[in-house]
Amino acid sequence: MIAVVGAGLMGAATAWQLVRRGHEVTLVEAYDIGHKHGSSHGSSRIYRRAYGDPLYVRLTGEARELWQELEYDTGTQLLRLTGGLDFGAGRDPEGIADLLAAAAVPHELLTATEATDRWPQFRFDGPVLHHPDAGTVDADATVAAAVRRAAELGAHVLTGVRVTGADIRADGRVELRTDGPAVVADTVVVASGAWLPQLAAQLGISEPLPPLQVTQQQVFHFRRRDPEADAWPVFVHKDELSLYGLPSGSDGGPFPAFKVAQHDEGTPTTADTRTGTVDPVSRDKVTAWVERTLPGLDPAPVAEASCLYTTTPDEDFVLDRTGPFVVVSPCSGHGAKFTPLIGSMAADLALGRTESHPRFALSR
């Protein structure tokens, strides 16, 4: 039996991948499915192919195929394509275009004037990369669909059960101590997101984790001035601020809205001590940038929220096996788009079918 600790995006996807391959799975979640305490909640996350790194360009393509499998298996639309834009002096649209060309990913590099003519809701002052294979992923719907389907296929789902420790038995199996029923497993997949730093110590995982910084990030939703306008593309911008934006989905309220947030400058915290209070400095920075750069939005936020990043120094994932434990992600603020692929890679590690990619290894 394989236990999966944590039913956020990565844990849910791992449980789905394992049980559809015919394995016995127990999925353990400290809260309810779809809770808002961690990093996996919300109706909109970015999917994109544009990365300044050929590894992630390749992995986004593999993830796209698995999103289609997850949608087909659950009968739920999760990924919606809108196209994506990359711009800003620090974003290097020309360099990303070269990487997409090398990977045969459709794209076009536009001047600021050409891009403004096509998307008048933006203001550009330099080259703009557009690629059509980008859009949004519904995180809430993904968690719900993957857990539901895993349960339909036979997974045992425990909610409201917190793992507090582990003992390795004489037969090599792992007995998880919880505040509910004990769980005994041959292998344990730890997909606990921002709780990983403390949970790894409680479980007795002997191999050190890379340094992990947990931060609270803020996101803001702005009303679209023209609700009937064509769908907005997602974007990534980097200059004096590192920002991203995408259609809000239901998180933005009853009227069409657009989500904009900083990728950097989060507030250090822990999973259990976060305040949930939105940083007014971040609100002011994002609002001022929206007013300057996105004339298609009313620059007064209509909704705002916080979430957690768990970031490695190199922003690469943690995805490796040590003894009977598989340590999954934390995703450094860019993992949601890879959800079904990370679930597949974690399942392969749990089943002993592969080794970790060197960049995702605990010992890197």
XYZ file of C-alpha atoms in Angstrom:
364
model
C 0.000 0.000 0.000
C 1.160 3.527 -0.788
C 0.164 6.409 1.470
C 0.029 9.945 0.088
C 0.221 12.699 2.693
C -1.428 15.895 1.501
C -4.348 16.243 -0.905
C -3.413 19.493 -2.573
C -2.681 19.592 -6.286
C 0.375 17.346 -6.186
C -0.907 14.827 -3.657
C -4.262 14.531 -5.415
C -2.559 14.010 -8.770
C -0.183 11.425 -7.308
C -3.031 9.455 -5.742
C -4.934 9.547 -9.047
C -1.888 8.350 -10.982
C -1.178 5.493 -8.563
C -4.683 4.149 -8.205
C -5.390 4.221 -11.947
C -2.326 2.006 -12.324
C -3.968 -0.529 -10.017
C -2.201 0.199 -6.718
C -3.713 0.400 -3.251
C -3.631 4.027 -2.062
C -4.534 5.875 1.117
C -4.695 9.661 0.732
C -4.372 11.537 4.034
C -5.412 15.201 4.310
C -5.235 17.286 7.502
C -8.130 19.517 6.420
C -11.087 19.130 4.073
C -10.535 18.508 0.369
C -10.159 21.876 -1.343
C -9.232 23.848 1.784
C -7.672 27.312 1.541
C -4.851 26.972 4.092
C -2.077 26.068 1.663
C -0.978 26.593 -1.937
C -3.540 24.679 -4.006
C -6.738 26.692 -3.761
C -8.277 29.119 -6.241
C -10.024 29.043 -9.580
C -7.178 30.264 -11.800
C -3.511 29.389 -12.224
C -1.309 29.934 -15.256
C -0.474 27.221 -17.753
C 2.247 28.283 -20.219
C 5.029 26.899 -22.396
C 7.233 30.013 -22.171
C 10.232 29.429 -19.907
C 13.782 30.679 -20.012
C 14.918 27.099 -19.416
C 14.746 24.229 -21.927
C 13.999 21.659 -19.200
C 10.777 23.377 -18.219
C 9.818 24.044 -21.836
C 9.970 20.288 -22.395
C 8.117 19.464 -19.188
C 5.274 21.853 -20.000
C 4.662 19.899 -23.193
C 4.585 16.612 -21.282
C 2.237 18.172 -18.734
C -0.167 19.305 -21.481
C -0.668 15.719 -22.618
C -1.406 14.605 -19.065
C -3.850 17.475 -18.510
C -5.805 16.028 -21.425
C -5.712 12.573 -19.817
C -6.891 13.950 -16.473
C -9.717 15.877 -18.134
C -10.812 12.810 -20.094
C -10.652 10.474 -17.094
C -12.560 12.820 -14.778
C -14.954 14.260 -17.357
C -14.011 17.763 -16.184
C -12.591 20.689 -18.133
C -9.619 21.987 -16.192
C -7.397 23.758 -18.741
C -8.574 26.686 -20.854
C -6.302 28.175 -23.498
C -6.150 31.955 -23.909
C -2.642 32.476 -25.292
C 0.164 34.023 -23.293
C 2.381 37.120 -23.387
C 5.882 37.658 -22.001
C 7.263 41.174 -21.821
C 9.435 43.522 -19.794
C 13.164 44.210 -19.954
C 13.923 41.578 -17.324
C 11.823 38.883 -18.969
C 13.978 38.513 -22.146
C 11.243 37.798 -24.714
C 13.842 37.302 -27.469
C 15.733 34.651 -25.473
C 12.550 32.772 -24.600
C 11.525 32.912 -28.263
C 14.786 31.178 -29.196
C 14.096 28.398 -26.689
C 10.533 27.922 -27.938
C 11.819 27.776 -31.509
C 14.333 25.087 -30.541
C 11.489 23.055 -29.016
C 9.172 23.642 -32.009
C 6.636 25.460 -29.815
C 4.488 27.867 -31.879
C 5.134 31.516 -30.990
C 5.674 34.973 -32.437
C 7.848 37.902 -31.402
C 6.086 41.253 -31.804
C 7.087 44.868 -31.545
C 5.409 47.011 -28.888
C 3.256 48.655 -31.564
C 2.169 45.351 -33.081
C 1.295 43.940 -29.672
C -0.642 47.067 -28.631
C -2.653 46.947 -31.857
C -3.653 43.361 -31.036
C -4.168 43.816 -27.278
C -5.129 47.463 -26.653
C -5.945 46.606 -23.029
C -2.139 46.507 -22.442
C 0.591 49.125 -22.753
C 3.927 47.807 -24.021
C 7.270 49.558 -24.338
C 9.425 46.783 -25.789
C 9.266 43.446 -27.602
C 6.457 41.053 -26.703
C 6.480 37.284 -27.036
C 3.141 35.645 -27.771
C 2.522 31.915 -27.737
C -0.938 30.403 -28.199
C -0.438 27.321 -26.006
C -1.020 29.118 -22.708
C -4.020 29.685 -20.514
C -5.524 28.948 -17.132
C -5.903 25.921 -14.895
C -8.689 25.704 -12.305
C -6.857 24.543 -9.175
C -9.983 23.992 -7.076
C -11.625 21.909 -9.797
C -8.403 19.948 -10.361
C -8.091 18.917 -6.718
C -11.774 18.011 -6.522
C -11.743 16.017 -9.771
C -8.517 14.115 -9.042
C -9.569 13.155 -5.505
C -13.058 12.173 -6.625
C -11.718 10.006 -9.427
C -9.078 8.424 -7.189
C -11.815 7.499 -4.707
C -13.986 6.082 -7.484
C -11.070 3.870 -8.510
C -10.622 2.587 -4.973
C -8.388 5.013 -3.088
C -9.102 5.375 0.623
C -9.412 9.095 1.408
C -8.936 10.278 5.003
C -9.812 13.927 5.681
C -9.342 15.881 8.882
C -6.468 13.563 9.801
C -3.089 15.140 10.587
C 0.107 13.097 10.324
C 2.325 13.677 13.372
C 5.188 11.208 12.910
C 6.304 7.868 11.553
C 7.984 4.647 12.657
C 9.829 2.219 10.415
C 8.687 -1.270 11.388
C 10.853 -4.368 11.441
C 9.353 -5.484 8.131
C 10.438 -2.212 6.507
C 6.947 -0.776 6.276
C 6.146 2.694 7.564
C 3.574 3.247 10.290
C 2.299 6.812 10.156
C 1.262 8.279 13.473
C -1.768 10.536 13.138
C -4.361 12.221 15.305
C -6.789 9.667 13.862
C -6.302 6.106 12.667
C -2.814 4.715 12.176
C -1.799 4.154 8.560
C 0.697 1.456 7.568
C 2.264 1.710 4.127
C 5.053 0.224 2.064
C 5.887 3.676 0.700
C 4.870 7.161 1.794
C 4.577 10.065 -0.644
C 4.945 13.347 1.239
C 3.167 16.095 -0.720
C 2.528 18.497 2.122
C 3.490 21.783 0.480
C 4.321 24.510 2.968
C 4.127 22.002 5.831
C 7.034 20.007 4.393
C 9.879 21.616 6.398
C 8.428 20.580 9.759
C 6.739 17.384 8.595
C 9.952 15.978 7.127
C 11.562 16.235 10.573
C 8.534 14.680 12.276
C 8.607 11.746 9.856
C 12.312 11.184 10.461
C 13.326 11.730 6.822
C 17.083 11.458 7.190
C 18.292 13.054 3.961
C 18.399 16.856 4.316
C 16.000 18.923 2.248
C 17.258 21.827 0.177
C 16.702 25.138 2.011
C 13.005 25.974 1.784
C 11.519 29.431 2.288
C 7.799 29.692 2.936
C 6.278 33.055 2.038
C 2.812 34.529 1.972
C 1.989 35.988 -1.441
C -0.852 38.336 -2.319
C -3.098 38.258 -5.385
C -5.473 40.970 -6.565
C -8.455 40.945 -8.906
C -9.436 43.907 -11.081
C -12.691 44.480 -12.935
C -12.416 44.471 -16.725
C -13.635 47.777 -18.171
C -15.200 46.037 -21.175
C -16.767 42.748 -20.043
C -17.615 41.850 -23.650
C -14.055 42.191 -24.981
C -12.214 39.160 -26.281
C -10.618 36.888 -23.691
C -7.469 38.300 -22.166
C -4.224 36.374 -22.592
C -2.259 35.377 -19.517
C 1.013 37.232 -19.050
C 4.364 37.206 -17.285
C 6.186 40.528 -16.880
C 9.537 41.261 -15.324
C 11.227 44.607 -14.910
C 11.278 46.599 -11.680
C 8.570 44.185 -10.501
C 8.070 40.526 -11.283
C 4.363 40.109 -12.036
C 1.939 37.703 -13.623
C -1.694 37.991 -14.661
C -4.540 35.804 -15.861
C -8.335 35.713 -16.063
C -9.711 35.466 -12.527
C -12.360 32.824 -12.860
C -14.807 32.713 -9.956
C -12.203 34.148 -7.545
C -12.745 37.614 -9.017
C -16.444 37.779 -8.216
C -19.573 37.740 -10.376
C -18.266 40.076 -13.098
C -15.375 39.462 -15.530
C -12.128 40.211 -13.726
C -8.400 39.750 -14.162
C -5.941 38.522 -11.532
C -2.570 40.271 -11.106
C 0.063 39.403 -8.507
C 3.719 39.723 -7.640
C 5.858 36.627 -8.035
C 8.545 38.045 -5.765
C 8.731 39.952 -2.461
C 6.553 37.600 -0.421
C 6.378 37.844 3.361
C 8.358 35.084 5.168
C 6.077 32.903 7.289
C 5.244 29.270 8.013
C 2.252 27.174 7.085
C 0.869 27.433 10.622
C 1.706 31.068 11.436
C 0.621 32.886 8.274
C -1.715 35.783 9.005
C -3.712 35.784 5.782
C -3.651 39.590 5.978
C -2.882 41.116 2.597
C 0.265 43.268 2.548
C -0.771 46.872 1.783
C 2.654 47.590 0.254
C 2.128 44.842 -2.311
C -1.398 46.103 -2.970
C -0.090 49.613 -3.663
C 2.677 48.366 -5.966
C 0.406 46.095 -7.983
C -2.387 48.667 -8.223
C 0.016 51.370 -9.435
C 1.455 49.001 -12.036
C -2.013 48.037 -13.262
C -2.931 51.706 -13.600
C 0.179 52.341 -15.724
C 0.215 49.177 -17.800
C -3.290 47.699 -18.074
C -5.709 50.402 -19.234
C -8.311 47.719 -19.864
C -8.736 47.259 -16.100
C -10.263 49.418 -13.412
C -7.243 49.816 -11.080
C -9.263 49.412 -7.871
C -9.106 45.755 -6.701
C -12.517 44.091 -6.393
C -11.120 41.074 -4.537
C -7.846 39.984 -2.981
C -6.443 36.922 -1.266
C -3.236 35.314 -0.031
C -1.561 31.988 -0.689
C 1.712 30.283 0.172
C 4.869 29.738 -1.837
C 7.464 27.203 -0.699
C 10.594 28.131 -2.612
C 13.966 26.492 -3.159
C 17.027 28.711 -3.765
C 17.193 27.675 -7.441
C 13.375 27.579 -7.856
C 13.652 23.997 -9.110
C 11.273 21.394 -7.727
C 11.976 18.851 -4.998
C 10.990 15.433 -6.315
C 13.043 12.538 -5.011
C 12.988 9.318 -3.039
C 14.877 8.568 0.179
C 14.266 5.197 1.793
C 10.504 4.528 1.937
C 9.660 8.225 1.489
C 9.015 10.129 -1.739
C 9.301 13.887 -1.230
C 7.171 15.815 -3.727
C 7.654 19.379 -4.884
C 7.415 22.263 -3.168
C 6.871 24.098 -6.383
C 8.497 27.517 -5.883
C 5.426 29.342 -7.129
C 5.340 27.829 -10.616
C 4.289 24.209 -10.165
C 0.525 24.215 -10.705
C 0.834 23.973 -14.484
C 2.762 20.697 -14.074
C 0.261 19.055 -11.686
C -0.578 15.818 -13.527
C 3.044 15.395 -14.659
C 4.397 15.806 -11.130
C 1.814 13.256 -10.012
C 3.088 10.832 -12.656
C 6.749 11.410 -11.753
C 5.991 10.967 -8.052
C 4.107 7.735 -8.788
C 7.090 6.412 -10.760
C 9.396 7.179 -7.818
C 7.005 5.504 -5.375
C 6.926 2.387 -7.530
C 10.706 2.313 -7.971
C 10.459 2.738 -11.728
C 12.751 5.729 -12.066
C 15.289 7.902 -10.321
C 14.942 11.586 -9.597
C 16.007 14.108 -12.213
C 19.340 15.520 -10.960
C 17.905 19.031 -10.720
C 15.056 17.834 -8.511
C 17.163 15.626 -6.242
C 17.359 16.137 -2.498
C 21.156 16.001 -2.682
C 21.622 18.623 -5.415
